[in-house]
Coordinates of C-alpha atoms in Angstrom, one line a residue:
X1 CA 266.5 -127.6 -34.5
X2 CA 264.5 -127.5 -31.3
X3 CA 266.7 -124.7 -29.9
X4 CA 266.4 -122.7 -33.1
X5 CA 262.7 -123.2 -33.2
X6 CA 262.3 -122.1 -29.6
X7 CA 264.0 -118.8 -30.4
X8 CA 261.9 -118.0 -33.5
X9 CA 259.2 -115.4 -33.1
X10 CA 255.7 -116.7 -32.9
X11 CA 253.2 -115.8 -35.5
X12 CA 251.2 -113.6 -33.2
X13 CA 254.3 -111.6 -32.3
X14 CA 254.5 -112.4 -28.7
X15 CA 258.1 -113.5 -28.9
X16 CA 259.2 -110.2 -30.2
X17 CA 260.1 -107.2 -27.9
X18 CA 257.0 -105.4 -29.2
X19 CA 254.9 -108.5 -28.5
X20 CA 256.2 -108.8 -25.0
X21 CA 255.4 -105.1 -24.3
X22 CA 251.9 -105.7 -25.7
X23 CA 251.5 -108.7 -23.4
X24 CA 252.5 -106.7 -20.4
X25 CA 250.2 -103.9 -21.4
X26 CA 247.3 -106.4 -21.7
X27 CA 247.8 -107.7 -18.1
X28 CA 245.0 -106.6 -15.7
X29 CA 245.9 -103.5 -13.7
X30 CA 244.4 -102.3 -10.4
X31 CA 241.4 -100.1 -11.1
X32 CA 242.0 -96.4 -10.6
X33 CA 239.6 -96.4 -7.7
X34 CA 241.9 -98.7 -5.7
X35 CA 244.9 -96.5 -6.3
X36 CA 242.9 -93.5 -5.3
X37 CA 241.8 -95.3 -2.2
X38 CA 245.4 -96.1 -1.2
X39 CA 246.4 -92.5 -1.8
X40 CA 243.5 -91.3 0.4
X41 CA 244.4 -93.8 3.1
X42 CA 248.1 -92.5 3.1
X43 CA 246.9 -88.9 3.2
X44 CA 244.4 -89.7 6.0
X45 CA 247.2 -91.4 7.9
X46 CA 249.3 -88.3 8.0
X47 CA 246.5 -86.0 9.0
X48 CA 245.9 -88.5 11.9
X49 CA 249.6 -88.0 12.8
X50 CA 249.1 -84.2 12.9
X51 CA 246.1 -84.5 15.2
X52 CA 247.7 -86.9 17.6
X53 CA 250.9 -84.9 17.7
X54 CA 249.1 -81.7 18.5
X55 CA 247.2 -83.4 21.3
X56 CA 250.4 -84.9 22.8
X57 CA 252.4 -81.6 22.6
X58 CA 249.6 -79.6 24.2
X59 CA 249.2 -82.0 27.0
X60 CA 252.9 -82.2 28.0
X61 CA 253.6 -78.6 27.2
X62 CA 251.0 -77.4 29.8
X63 CA 252.7 -79.4 32.6
X64 CA 255.8 -77.1 32.5
X65 CA 254.7 -74.0 30.6
X66 CA 253.2 -72.4 33.7
X67 CA 256.3 -72.7 35.9
X68 CA 258.1 -69.6 34.4
X69 CA 254.9 -67.5 34.8
X70 CA 254.5 -68.1 38.5
X71 CA 255.9 -64.6 39.6
X72 CA 253.6 -62.8 37.3
X73 CA 250.5 -64.9 38.2
X74 CA 251.3 -64.3 41.9
X75 CA 251.3 -60.5 41.4
X76 CA 248.2 -60.4 39.2
X77 CA 246.1 -62.8 41.4
X78 CA 247.4 -61.7 44.8
X79 CA 248.5 -65.2 45.7
X80 CA 251.4 -66.6 47.7
X81 CA 253.9 -69.1 46.3
X82 CA 252.3 -71.9 48.1
X83 CA 248.8 -71.0 46.8
X84 CA 249.9 -70.6 43.2
X85 CA 251.5 -74.0 43.4
X86 CA 248.0 -75.5 43.2
X87 CA 247.8 -74.2 39.6
X88 CA 250.3 -77.0 38.6
X89 CA 249.2 -79.5 41.2
X90 CA 245.5 -79.4 40.3
X91 CA 246.4 -80.1 36.6
X92 CA 248.6 -83.0 37.4
X93 CA 246.2 -84.6 39.9
X94 CA 243.3 -84.6 37.5
X95 CA 245.7 -85.9 34.8
X96 CA 246.8 -89.0 36.7
X97 CA 243.2 -89.8 37.8
X98 CA 242.0 -89.9 34.2
X99 CA 245.0 -91.6 32.7
X100 CA 244.3 -95.2 34.0
X101 CA 240.7 -94.9 32.8
X102 CA 241.4 -93.8 29.2
X103 CA 241.3 -97.4 27.9
X104 CA 237.8 -97.9 29.3
X105 CA 236.6 -94.5 28.2
X106 CA 237.9 -95.1 24.6
X107 CA 236.3 -98.5 24.4
X108 CA 233.0 -97.1 25.8
X109 CA 232.7 -94.1 23.5
X110 CA 235.1 -94.9 20.7
X111 CA 238.7 -93.7 20.4
X112 CA 237.8 -91.0 17.8
X113 CA 234.9 -89.6 19.9
X114 CA 236.8 -89.7 23.2
X115 CA 240.0 -88.2 21.7
X116 CA 238.0 -85.3 20.1
X117 CA 236.0 -84.7 23.3
X118 CA 239.3 -84.6 25.3
X119 CA 240.7 -82.0 23.0
X120 CA 237.5 -80.0 23.2
X121 CA 237.5 -80.0 27.0
X122 CA 241.2 -79.2 27.1
X123 CA 240.8 -76.3 24.7
X124 CA 237.7 -74.8 26.4
X125 CA 239.5 -75.0 29.8
X126 CA 242.5 -73.3 28.3
X127 CA 240.3 -70.4 27.3
X128 CA 238.7 -70.2 30.7
X129 CA 242.2 -70.3 32.4
X130 CA 243.3 -67.4 30.4
X131 CA 240.1 -65.4 31.3
X132 CA 240.3 -66.3 35.0
X133 CA 240.4 -63.3 37.4
X134 CA 240.8 -65.1 40.7
X135 CA 243.0 -67.9 42.0
X136 CA 240.2 -70.4 42.8
X137 CA 238.8 -69.8 39.3
X138 CA 242.1 -70.5 37.7
X139 CA 242.7 -73.7 39.8
X140 CA 239.2 -75.1 39.0
X141 CA 239.7 -74.6 35.2
X142 CA 243.2 -76.1 35.5
X143 CA 241.7 -79.2 37.0
X144 CA 239.2 -79.4 34.1
X145 CA 242.1 -78.9 31.7
X146 CA 243.9 -81.8 33.3
X147 CA 240.8 -84.0 32.9
X148 CA 240.8 -83.3 29.2
X149 CA 244.6 -83.6 28.8
X150 CA 244.6 -87.0 30.5
X151 CA 243.0 -88.6 27.5
X152 CA 245.3 -87.2 24.9
X153 CA 248.5 -89.1 25.4
X154 CA 247.4 -92.7 25.7
X155 CA 244.5 -92.5 23.3
X156 CA 246.5 -90.5 20.7
X157 CA 249.3 -93.1 20.8
X158 CA 246.9 -96.0 20.1
X159 CA 245.1 -94.0 17.3
X160 CA 248.5 -93.4 15.6
X161 CA 249.6 -97.1 16.0
X162 CA 246.3 -98.2 14.5
X163 CA 246.8 -95.9 11.4
X164 CA 250.1 -97.5 10.4
X165 CA 251.0 -101.0 9.3
X166 CA 253.5 -103.0 11.3
X167 CA 256.5 -102.0 9.2
X168 CA 255.9 -98.3 9.9
X169 CA 255.0 -98.4 13.6
X170 CA 258.5 -97.6 14.7
X171 CA 258.5 -94.5 12.7
X172 CA 255.0 -93.6 13.9
X173 CA 256.0 -94.1 17.5
X174 CA 259.1 -91.9 16.9
X175 CA 257.0 -89.1 15.5
X176 CA 254.6 -89.3 18.4
X177 CA 257.4 -89.5 20.9
X178 CA 258.9 -86.3 19.6
X179 CA 256.0 -84.4 21.0
X180 CA 255.9 -86.2 24.3
X181 CA 259.6 -85.8 25.0
X182 CA 260.4 -82.5 23.5
X183 CA 257.3 -80.8 24.8
X184 CA 258.6 -80.4 28.4
X185 CA 261.8 -78.9 27.1
X186 CA 260.0 -76.4 25.0
X187 CA 257.6 -75.4 27.8
X188 CA 260.0 -73.1 29.7
X189 CA 261.2 -71.4 26.4
X190 CA 257.7 -70.7 25.1
X191 CA 256.4 -69.8 28.5
X192 CA 259.2 -67.4 29.2
X193 CA 258.8 -65.7 25.8
X194 CA 255.0 -65.3 26.1
X195 CA 255.2 -64.1 29.7
X196 CA 258.0 -61.6 29.0
X197 CA 256.5 -60.2 25.8
X198 CA 252.7 -60.5 26.3
X199 CA 251.3 -61.7 29.7
X200 CA 250.6 -64.9 31.6
X201 CA 247.1 -65.6 30.1
X202 CA 248.8 -66.1 26.7
X203 CA 250.4 -69.3 27.9
X204 CA 246.8 -70.7 27.8
X205 CA 245.5 -68.7 24.8
X206 CA 248.2 -70.2 22.7
X207 CA 246.5 -73.6 23.0
X208 CA 243.2 -72.4 21.3
X209 CA 244.0 -72.5 17.5
X210 CA 246.0 -75.8 17.8
X211 CA 243.3 -77.4 19.9
X212 CA 240.5 -76.5 17.5
X213 CA 242.6 -77.7 14.5
X214 CA 243.3 -81.1 16.2
X215 CA 239.6 -81.6 17.1
X216 CA 238.4 -81.1 13.5
X217 CA 241.2 -83.2 12.1
X218 CA 240.3 -86.0 14.5
X219 CA 236.6 -85.9 13.5
X220 CA 237.4 -85.8 9.8
X221 CA 240.1 -88.4 9.5
X222 CA 240.0 -90.8 12.4
X223 CA 237.6 -93.7 12.1
X224 CA 235.4 -95.0 14.9
X225 CA 237.1 -97.9 16.5
X226 CA 233.9 -99.6 17.7
X227 CA 232.0 -102.3 15.8
X228 CA 228.3 -102.2 15.5
X229 CA 228.0 -104.8 18.3
X230 CA 230.2 -102.7 20.6
X231 CA 228.1 -99.6 19.9
X232 CA 225.0 -101.5 21.0
X233 CA 226.7 -103.1 24.0
X234 CA 226.5 -101.0 27.2
X235 CA 228.2 -102.9 30.1
X236 CA 227.7 -101.6 33.6
X237 CA 229.8 -98.8 34.9
X238 CA 232.2 -99.5 37.7
X239 CA 231.4 -96.5 39.8
X240 CA 233.1 -97.9 42.9
X241 CA 236.3 -98.5 40.9
X242 CA 236.1 -94.9 39.7
X243 CA 235.7 -93.6 43.2
X244 CA 238.6 -95.6 44.6
X245 CA 240.8 -94.6 41.8
X246 CA 240.0 -91.0 42.1
X247 CA 240.6 -91.0 45.9
X248 CA 243.8 -93.1 45.7
X249 CA 245.5 -91.4 42.8
X250 CA 244.3 -87.9 43.8
X251 CA 245.6 -88.4 47.4
X252 CA 248.9 -89.9 46.2
X253 CA 249.6 -87.2 43.7
X254 CA 248.8 -84.5 46.3
X255 CA 251.3 -86.1 48.7
X256 CA 254.0 -86.2 46.1
X257 CA 253.3 -82.6 44.9
X258 CA 252.9 -80.9 48.3
X259 CA 254.8 -83.2 50.7
X260 CA 258.1 -81.3 50.7
X261 CA 256.5 -78.0 51.2
X262 CA 254.3 -79.3 54.1
X263 CA 257.3 -81.1 55.7
X264 CA 256.0 -84.5 54.8
X265 CA 254.5 -86.6 57.6
X266 CA 255.0 -83.8 60.1
X267 CA 251.8 -82.3 58.5
X268 CA 248.5 -83.8 59.5
X269 CA 247.1 -83.2 56.0
X270 CA 249.9 -85.2 54.3
X271 CA 249.7 -88.0 56.8
X272 CA 245.9 -88.3 56.3
X273 CA 246.2 -88.2 52.5
X274 CA 248.9 -90.8 52.5
X275 CA 246.7 -93.1 54.5
X276 CA 243.8 -92.5 52.2
X277 CA 246.0 -93.2 49.2
X278 CA 247.2 -96.5 50.6
X279 CA 243.8 -97.8 51.6
X280 CA 242.1 -96.6 48.4
X281 CA 244.7 -98.0 46.0
X282 CA 244.9 -101.4 47.7
X283 CA 241.1 -101.6 47.7
X284 CA 241.1 -100.5 44.1
X285 CA 243.5 -103.3 43.0
X286 CA 241.5 -106.0 44.9
X287 CA 238.2 -104.7 43.5
X288 CA 239.3 -104.4 39.9
X289 CA 240.6 -108.0 39.9
X290 CA 237.2 -109.1 41.1
X291 CA 234.7 -107.1 39.2
X292 CA 233.6 -108.5 35.8
X293 CA 233.8 -105.1 34.0
X294 CA 236.6 -103.2 35.6
X295 CA 237.3 -99.6 34.9
X296 CA 241.0 -100.5 34.6
X297 CA 241.8 -104.0 33.4
X298 CA 244.8 -104.7 35.6
X299 CA 244.9 -108.3 34.3
X300 CA 246.9 -107.0 31.3
X301 CA 249.9 -106.7 33.6
X302 CA 250.2 -110.5 33.4
X303 CA 251.9 -109.7 30.1
X304 CA 255.5 -109.7 31.3
X305 CA 256.7 -107.2 28.6
X306 CA 254.0 -104.7 29.7
X307 CA 254.8 -105.2 33.4
X308 CA 258.5 -104.6 32.7
X309 CA 257.7 -101.6 30.5
X310 CA 255.5 -100.1 33.2
X311 CA 258.3 -100.4 35.8
X312 CA 260.9 -99.0 33.3
X313 CA 258.4 -96.2 32.6
X314 CA 258.7 -95.0 36.2
X315 CA 262.5 -94.7 35.8
X316 CA 262.0 -92.9 32.5
X317 CA 259.7 -90.4 34.1
X318 CA 262.3 -89.7 36.7
X319 CA 265.0 -89.1 34.0
X320 CA 262.6 -86.9 31.9
X321 CA 260.9 -84.7 34.5
X322 CA 263.3 -84.7 37.5
X323 CA 266.2 -83.4 35.4
X324 CA 264.0 -80.7 33.9
X325 CA 263.0 -79.8 37.5
X326 CA 266.6 -79.7 38.9
X327 CA 268.5 -78.0 36.1
X328 CA 266.4 -74.8 35.9
X329 CA 266.6 -74.4 39.7
X330 CA 270.4 -74.8 39.5
X331 CA 270.8 -72.4 36.7
X332 CA 268.6 -69.7 38.2
X333 CA 269.7 -70.0 41.9
X334 CA 273.4 -70.9 41.5
X335 CA 274.3 -69.3 38.2
X336 CA 271.8 -66.3 38.0
X337 CA 270.1 -67.2 34.7
X338 CA 266.8 -65.7 33.7
X339 CA 263.8 -67.9 32.8
X340 CA 264.4 -67.3 29.1
X341 CA 268.1 -68.0 29.4
X342 CA 267.3 -71.2 31.2
X343 CA 264.9 -72.3 28.5
X344 CA 267.6 -71.7 25.9
X345 CA 270.0 -73.8 27.8
X346 CA 267.5 -76.7 27.6
X347 CA 266.7 -76.2 24.0
X348 CA 269.8 -78.0 22.5
X349 CA 268.7 -81.1 24.4
X350 CA 265.3 -80.9 22.7
X351 CA 266.9 -80.6 19.3
X352 CA 269.1 -83.7 20.0
X353 CA 265.9 -85.5 21.1
X354 CA 264.3 -84.8 17.7
X355 CA 267.3 -86.3 15.8
X356 CA 267.3 -89.2 18.2
X357 CA 263.7 -90.0 17.5
X358 CA 264.4 -89.9 13.7
X359 CA 267.3 -92.3 14.0
X360 CA 265.7 -94.6 16.5
X361 CA 262.5 -94.7 14.4
X362 CA 264.4 -95.8 11.3
X363 CA 266.3 -98.5 13.3
X364 CA 263.3 -99.8 15.3
X365 CA 262.3 -102.4 12.7
X366 CA 265.9 -103.7 12.2
X367 CA 267.2 -103.9 15.7
X368 CA 266.1 -105.8 18.8
X369 CA 264.2 -103.3 20.9
X370 CA 265.9 -104.6 24.1
X371 CA 269.3 -103.6 22.8
X372 CA 268.0 -100.2 21.8
X373 CA 266.5 -99.7 25.2
X374 CA 269.7 -100.7 26.9
X375 CA 271.6 -98.2 24.7
X376 CA 269.2 -95.4 25.5
X377 CA 269.5 -96.1 29.3
X378 CA 273.3 -96.0 28.9
X379 CA 273.1 -92.6 27.2
X380 CA 270.8 -91.2 29.9
X381 CA 273.0 -92.6 32.6
X382 CA 276.1 -91.0 31.0
X383 CA 274.4 -87.6 30.5
X384 CA 273.1 -87.3 34.1
X385 CA 276.4 -88.6 35.4
X386 CA 278.1 -85.7 33.5
X387 CA 275.8 -83.3 35.3
X388 CA 276.8 -84.7 38.7
X389 CA 280.3 -83.0 38.3
X390 CA 279.2 -79.4 38.1
X391 CA 281.2 -76.8 40.1
X392 CA 281.0 -73.1 40.8
X393 CA 283.3 -72.6 37.9
X394 CA 281.2 -74.7 35.4
X395 CA 280.2 -72.8 32.3
X396 CA 277.6 -73.4 29.5
X397 CA 279.8 -76.0 27.8
X398 CA 279.9 -78.1 31.0
X399 CA 276.1 -78.3 30.9
X400 CA 275.7 -78.4 27.1
X401 CA 277.5 -81.7 26.5
X402 CA 275.7 -83.8 29.2
X403 CA 272.4 -82.4 28.2
X404 CA 273.1 -83.2 24.5
X405 CA 273.8 -86.8 25.5
X406 CA 270.7 -86.9 27.6
X407 CA 268.6 -85.6 24.7
X408 CA 270.2 -88.2 22.3
X409 CA 268.9 -90.9 24.7
X410 CA 265.2 -90.0 24.3
X411 CA 264.4 -91.8 21.0
X412 CA 266.2 -94.9 22.1
X413 CA 264.2 -95.0 25.3
X414 CA 260.7 -94.0 24.2
X415 CA 260.4 -95.9 20.9
X416 CA 261.6 -99.4 22.0
X417 CA 259.9 -99.1 25.4
X418 CA 256.5 -98.4 23.7
X419 CA 256.9 -101.0 21.0
X420 CA 258.3 -103.8 23.2
X421 CA 255.8 -103.2 25.9
X422 CA 252.7 -103.3 23.7
X423 CA 253.9 -106.0 21.3
X424 CA 252.0 -109.3 21.7
X425 CA 249.0 -107.6 23.3
X426 CA 245.5 -108.1 21.9
X427 CA 244.0 -105.1 20.0
X428 CA 241.3 -104.4 22.7
X429 CA 244.0 -104.3 25.4
X430 CA 246.1 -101.6 23.6
X431 CA 244.3 -98.7 25.2
X432 CA 244.9 -100.0 28.8
X433 CA 248.5 -101.0 28.0
X434 CA 249.3 -97.5 26.6
X435 CA 247.6 -95.9 29.6
X436 CA 249.7 -98.0 32.0
X437 CA 253.0 -96.8 30.3
X438 CA 252.0 -93.2 30.3
X439 CA 250.7 -93.3 33.9
X440 CA 254.0 -94.9 35.0
X441 CA 256.0 -92.2 33.3
X442 CA 253.8 -89.4 34.9
X443 CA 254.0 -91.0 38.4
X444 CA 257.8 -91.5 37.9
X445 CA 258.2 -87.8 37.2
X446 CA 256.1 -86.9 40.3
X447 CA 258.0 -89.4 42.5
X448 CA 261.3 -88.3 41.2
X449 CA 260.6 -84.6 41.7
X450 CA 259.3 -85.2 45.2
X451 CA 262.2 -87.4 46.2
X452 CA 264.9 -85.2 44.7
X453 CA 263.5 -82.0 46.1
X454 CA 263.6 -83.5 49.6
X455 CA 267.0 -84.9 48.9
X456 CA 268.2 -81.5 47.7
X457 CA 267.0 -79.8 50.9
X458 CA 268.6 -82.3 53.2
X459 CA 271.9 -82.5 51.3
X460 CA 272.2 -78.8 51.4
X461 CA 272.2 -79.0 55.2
X462 CA 274.7 -81.9 55.1
X463 CA 277.1 -80.1 52.8
X464 CA 276.8 -76.8 54.7
X465 CA 277.9 -78.6 57.8
X466 CA 280.7 -80.4 55.9
X467 CA 282.0 -77.2 54.3
X468 CA 281.7 -75.3 57.6
X469 CA 283.9 -77.9 59.3
X470 CA 286.7 -76.9 57.0
X471 CA 286.2 -73.1 57.4
X472 CA 287.8 -72.6 60.7
X473 CA 290.4 -70.3 62.1
X474 CA 293.1 -72.9 61.9
X475 CA 292.8 -73.3 58.1
X476 CA 295.6 -71.3 56.5
X477 CA 294.0 -71.1 53.1
X478 CA 290.8 -69.7 54.6
X479 CA 292.8 -67.1 56.6
X480 CA 294.7 -66.1 53.5
X481 CA 291.4 -65.8 51.5
X482 CA 289.8 -63.6 54.2
X483 CA 293.0 -61.4 54.4
X484 CA 293.0 -60.9 50.7
X485 CA 289.4 -59.9 50.5
X486 CA 289.7 -57.7 53.5
X487 CA 292.8 -55.9 52.0
X488 CA 290.9 -55.4 48.7
X489 CA 288.0 -53.8 50.5
X490 CA 290.2 -51.5 52.6
X491 CA 292.0 -50.4 49.4
X492 CA 288.5 -49.3 48.1
X493 CA 287.9 -47.1 51.2
X494 CA 286.2 -49.6 53.5
X495 CA 287.2 -49.4 57.2
X496 CA 289.1 -52.3 58.6
X497 CA 286.4 -53.4 60.9
X498 CA 283.7 -53.2 58.2
X499 CA 286.0 -54.9 55.7
X500 CA 286.6 -57.9 58.1
X501 CA 282.8 -58.4 58.6
X502 CA 282.2 -58.1 54.8
X503 CA 284.9 -60.7 54.1
X504 CA 283.3 -63.1 56.6
X505 CA 279.9 -62.5 55.0
X506 CA 281.3 -63.1 51.5
X507 CA 282.9 -66.3 52.7
X508 CA 279.6 -67.5 54.1
X509 CA 277.9 -66.9 50.7
X510 CA 280.6 -68.7 48.9
X511 CA 280.2 -71.7 51.3
X512 CA 276.5 -71.7 50.9
X513 CA 276.7 -71.7 47.1
X514 CA 279.3 -74.5 47.2
X515 CA 277.0 -76.6 49.4
X516 CA 274.1 -76.0 47.0
X517 CA 276.1 -77.1 44.0
X518 CA 277.3 -80.2 45.7
X519 CA 273.7 -81.0 46.6
X520 CA 272.6 -80.7 42.9
X521 CA 275.5 -83.0 42.0
X522 CA 274.2 -85.6 44.4
X523 CA 270.7 -85.4 42.9
X524 CA 272.0 -85.9 39.3
X525 CA 274.1 -88.8 40.5
X526 CA 270.9 -90.4 42.0
X527 CA 269.2 -90.2 38.6
X528 CA 272.1 -91.8 36.9
X529 CA 272.1 -94.7 39.5
X530 CA 268.4 -95.1 38.9
X531 CA 268.9 -95.9 35.3
X532 CA 271.8 -98.3 36.2
X533 CA 269.5 -100.2 38.5
X534 CA 266.8 -100.3 35.8
X535 CA 269.1 -102.0 33.3
X536 CA 268.1 -105.6 34.3
X537 CA 264.5 -104.9 33.4
X538 CA 265.5 -105.0 29.8
X539 CA 266.1 -108.8 30.1
X540 CA 262.4 -109.3 31.1
X541 CA 261.0 -108.2 27.8
X542 CA 260.1 -111.0 25.5
X543 CA 262.7 -111.5 22.7
X544 CA 261.7 -110.7 19.1
X545 CA 258.7 -108.6 19.8
X546 CA 259.3 -105.6 17.6
X547 CA 255.9 -104.6 16.3
X548 CA 252.5 -104.0 17.7
X549 CA 249.6 -106.2 16.3
X550 CA 246.8 -103.7 16.1
X551 CA 244.5 -106.1 14.2
X552 CA 241.4 -104.3 13.2
X553 CA 241.9 -101.3 15.5
X554 CA 241.5 -98.0 13.7

């Protein structure tokens, strides 16, 4: 009876299907205002993504977009190659000076205000660069542009992380990383197109509509990160720290950028700047660890994950920027590619990078970031090792496959490196931590380019001597080659004496080209070895830290 009674409908109808539906309908539902608020938060989040992405792309794009316009700028401004080099050098120097200070500046003025101001400075300087009529004027505005651009990467990264919950941070980091990693690859393509079809000022004018849009989106959708107490608090400014940082980083970057051209320490200027950099940076570290309100809180490097991430960031910068420095030089000098053709050869790698970020972003919350980072380093090592086997007979396919593998590594390097490095840090330390990683990547690129450009020059001399030792009169293959070329020239009406001289000259050119290609192979191999040596750093990251605790950071 009890079982039968339990299955009978109640008098009020609750036991019937209709009654159960009525009971569910009578349960309290969230008010429409709450749902609207959640929808607005989701919409605001994606507008923040757009603003941060634009800032990141603009900053990294302008590090490489000017390279293909150098010949036209030299002609229009009446500058030598050495002089025009300061257009890029000035931008990068001011960039690396600001990068370590972005955490302090964001805390002082609020992330939203500082990010919007950085975009405004960058955009205004872009306009003035395009309107410049003299070289000094262009260099000055490039320095100003670098001061604005230095605040875009680290601050934009923290703003994006703060806009997403933990379970979506891998995806957010992946989206942001697309701009950071793909931007340098797109620079030569876009710069070559604008320079060939319009004129060099348009490589700066192209920034204006995007910069204005990003600034307004930031002011409209990003919340002020400061509390009322932080707005009222005005700690003293570490002017000595700022001065030491500017002197140290500015001198170091100048040494890295101009050292090869000035023959390194054979130049009094380079030797003096190296001494200034060493003294200033050592003094800066000692002072910042002593002062109560440092301009750069170096104490955050006690976090072993951040310390390992900073060291790995240097190697990542080498792989990212040094490869993009070497390959265009190889393609244009050894294979005769134009600037636009060179950019198109780099483009598939950028596309592979986009897919890599999508896949790595989806996997970031499921896999150990250390394993993802090791896999990314393996892909980069494999790709650059493939480039170390180029020959004079190598075609597009021999470059396409290694560059595709290199591009596929990007998402598996950038996303786990950022997430694992910043995980476990306190919310107010995020800005400094992000700045450290971005600074390390920028310095890694500068160190890699400086070291490999010097290596390239010296290995060319070495391989020329090595190849020359085999090109002697006793080598039957060489004699047969000269005889064949000489006979072909004579058959086309060239005198025997002139044909012999032309054959010898052609052999010298072939030998020089072979020495150059072998030198590029050595440089790509060095990048591959650098990632192999960086593999043990993966073990230093703390286990299980797969998300960033942003707390109340907006």
